Amino acid sequence: MKIRKLRVHEELPIGLLLEADPSEQLVRSYCAGGHCFIAEWQ
């Protein structure tokens, strides 16, 4: 498994993030002010 920072041009994994917080507005706010990392299977 590889963990990496989400690139600027990539879409947020919004469905997964909404599992943790049901407010899409808040999720997008958190991500705009921070960093999003994703895990990928190699």
Short mmCIF file of N, CA, C and O in Angstrom, two decimals:
data_model
loop_
_atom_site.label_atom_id
_atom_site.label_comp_id
_atom_site.label_asym_id
_atom_site.label_seq_id
_atom_site.Cartn_x
_atom_site.Cartn_y
_atom_site.Cartn_z
N MET A 1 0.86 -1.17 0.00
CA MET A 1 0.00 0.00 0.00
C MET A 1 0.91 1.23 0.00
O MET A 1 1.94 1.26 0.65
N LYS A 2 0.47 2.25 -0.73
CA LYS A 2 1.21 3.51 -0.81
C LYS A 2 0.30 4.63 -0.28
O LYS A 2 -0.87 4.71 -0.66
N ILE A 3 0.83 5.47 0.58
CA ILE A 3 0.08 6.62 1.09
C ILE A 3 0.74 7.87 0.51
O ILE A 3 1.96 8.02 0.57
N ARG A 4 -0.09 8.73 -0.07
CA ARG A 4 0.45 9.94 -0.69
C ARG A 4 -0.52 11.10 -0.54
O ARG A 4 -1.71 10.91 -0.27
N LYS A 5 0.01 12.29 -0.71
CA LYS A 5 -0.80 13.50 -0.65
C LYS A 5 -1.62 13.62 -1.93
O LYS A 5 -1.10 13.38 -3.03
N LEU A 6 -2.87 13.98 -1.79
CA LEU A 6 -3.74 14.18 -2.95
C LEU A 6 -3.23 15.38 -3.74
O LEU A 6 -2.91 16.42 -3.17
N ARG A 7 -3.14 15.23 -5.04
CA ARG A 7 -2.65 16.32 -5.89
C ARG A 7 -3.75 17.35 -6.12
O ARG A 7 -4.94 17.04 -6.03
N VAL A 8 -3.34 18.56 -6.41
CA VAL A 8 -4.28 19.69 -6.56
C VAL A 8 -5.37 19.38 -7.59
O VAL A 8 -6.54 19.70 -7.39
N HIS A 9 -5.02 18.75 -8.69
CA HIS A 9 -5.99 18.51 -9.77
C HIS A 9 -6.87 17.28 -9.54
O HIS A 9 -7.80 17.04 -10.29
N GLU A 10 -6.60 16.50 -8.49
CA GLU A 10 -7.39 15.30 -8.22
C GLU A 10 -8.62 15.64 -7.38
O GLU A 10 -8.59 16.53 -6.55
N GLU A 11 -9.68 14.90 -7.62
CA GLU A 11 -10.92 15.10 -6.87
C GLU A 11 -10.79 14.51 -5.47
O GLU A 11 -10.13 13.49 -5.28
N LEU A 12 -11.43 15.16 -4.53
CA LEU A 12 -11.47 14.63 -3.17
C LEU A 12 -12.27 13.33 -3.15
O LEU A 12 -13.26 13.20 -3.88
N PRO A 13 -11.91 12.38 -2.30
CA PRO A 13 -12.73 11.18 -2.14
C PRO A 13 -13.94 11.53 -1.25
O PRO A 13 -14.06 11.11 -0.10
N ILE A 14 -14.81 12.36 -1.80
CA ILE A 14 -15.88 12.98 -1.02
C ILE A 14 -16.81 11.96 -0.36
O ILE A 14 -17.24 12.16 0.77
N GLY A 15 -17.11 10.87 -1.04
CA GLY A 15 -17.97 9.84 -0.45
C GLY A 15 -17.38 9.28 0.84
O GLY A 15 -18.08 9.11 1.84
N LEU A 16 -16.10 9.01 0.82
CA LEU A 16 -15.43 8.49 2.01
C LEU A 16 -15.36 9.55 3.10
O LEU A 16 -15.62 9.26 4.28
N LEU A 17 -15.03 10.78 2.74
CA LEU A 17 -14.93 11.85 3.72
C LEU A 17 -16.28 12.16 4.36
O LEU A 17 -16.34 12.51 5.54
N LEU A 18 -17.35 11.99 3.60
CA LEU A 18 -18.69 12.23 4.16
C LEU A 18 -19.10 11.15 5.17
O LEU A 18 -20.01 11.36 5.96
N GLU A 19 -18.41 10.02 5.16
CA GLU A 19 -18.66 8.99 6.18
C GLU A 19 -18.23 9.51 7.56
O GLU A 19 -18.80 9.13 8.58
N ALA A 20 -17.20 10.35 7.58
CA ALA A 20 -16.68 10.89 8.85
C ALA A 20 -17.43 12.15 9.28
O ALA A 20 -17.58 12.40 10.46
N ASP A 21 -17.87 12.95 8.31
CA ASP A 21 -18.60 14.18 8.60
C ASP A 21 -19.65 14.36 7.52
O ASP A 21 -19.31 14.52 6.35
N PRO A 22 -20.93 14.32 7.86
CA PRO A 22 -21.98 14.37 6.84
C PRO A 22 -22.19 15.73 6.17
O PRO A 22 -22.99 15.83 5.25
N SER A 23 -21.45 16.75 6.56
CA SER A 23 -21.60 18.06 5.94
C SER A 23 -20.55 18.25 4.84
O SER A 23 -19.37 18.43 5.12
N GLU A 24 -21.00 18.22 3.59
CA GLU A 24 -20.06 18.39 2.48
C GLU A 24 -19.37 19.76 2.55
O GLU A 24 -18.18 19.88 2.25
N GLN A 25 -20.10 20.77 2.96
CA GLN A 25 -19.52 22.11 3.07
C GLN A 25 -18.36 22.12 4.07
O GLN A 25 -17.30 22.69 3.80
N LEU A 26 -18.54 21.49 5.21
CA LEU A 26 -17.48 21.43 6.22
C LEU A 26 -16.30 20.60 5.74
O LEU A 26 -15.15 20.97 5.93
N VAL A 27 -16.57 19.47 5.09
CA VAL A 27 -15.50 18.63 4.57
C VAL A 27 -14.64 19.41 3.58
O VAL A 27 -13.41 19.41 3.66
N ARG A 28 -15.28 20.11 2.67
CA ARG A 28 -14.52 20.89 1.68
C ARG A 28 -13.75 22.02 2.36
O ARG A 28 -12.63 22.34 1.96
N SER A 29 -14.30 22.59 3.40
CA SER A 29 -13.62 23.63 4.16
C SER A 29 -12.38 23.06 4.85
O SER A 29 -11.31 23.68 4.83
N TYR A 30 -12.51 21.89 5.47
CA TYR A 30 -11.36 21.26 6.12
C TYR A 30 -10.25 21.00 5.11
O TYR A 30 -9.08 21.25 5.37
N CYS A 31 -10.62 20.48 3.96
CA CYS A 31 -9.62 20.11 2.95
C CYS A 31 -8.98 21.34 2.32
O CYS A 31 -7.80 21.30 1.95
N ALA A 32 -9.72 22.42 2.20
CA ALA A 32 -9.16 23.65 1.63
C ALA A 32 -8.11 24.25 2.57
O ALA A 32 -7.16 24.89 2.11
N GLY A 33 -8.27 24.01 3.86
CA GLY A 33 -7.34 24.59 4.84
C GLY A 33 -6.30 23.61 5.33
O GLY A 33 -5.55 23.91 6.25
N GLY A 34 -6.24 22.44 4.72
CA GLY A 34 -5.30 21.42 5.20
C GLY A 34 -4.78 20.57 4.05
O GLY A 34 -4.73 21.01 2.91
N HIS A 35 -4.43 19.35 4.37
CA HIS A 35 -3.89 18.41 3.39
C HIS A 35 -4.73 17.15 3.43
O HIS A 35 -5.20 16.73 4.48
N CYS A 36 -4.91 16.54 2.28
CA CYS A 36 -5.65 15.29 2.19
C CYS A 36 -4.69 14.22 1.67
O CYS A 36 -4.00 14.43 0.66
N PHE A 37 -4.64 13.11 2.37
CA PHE A 37 -3.79 11.99 1.97
C PHE A 37 -4.69 10.82 1.61
O PHE A 37 -5.75 10.63 2.19
N ILE A 38 -4.23 10.02 0.64
CA ILE A 38 -4.98 8.85 0.22
C ILE A 38 -4.06 7.63 0.26
O ILE A 38 -2.84 7.76 0.17
N ALA A 39 -4.66 6.47 0.41
CA ALA A 39 -3.93 5.21 0.36
C ALA A 39 -4.30 4.51 -0.93
O ALA A 39 -5.47 4.49 -1.33
N GLU A 40 -3.29 3.97 -1.59
CA GLU A 40 -3.51 3.25 -2.86
C GLU A 40 -2.87 1.87 -2.76
O GLU A 40 -1.78 1.73 -2.20
N TRP A 41 -3.55 0.89 -3.33
CA TRP A 41 -2.95 -0.43 -3.45
C TRP A 41 -2.03 -0.42 -4.64
O TRP A 41 -2.38 0.10 -5.69
N GLN A 42 -0.87 -1.00 -4.48
CA GLN A 42 0.09 -1.04 -5.60
C GLN A 42 -0.03 -2.31 -6.37
O GLN A 42 -0.39 -3.32 -5.91
#
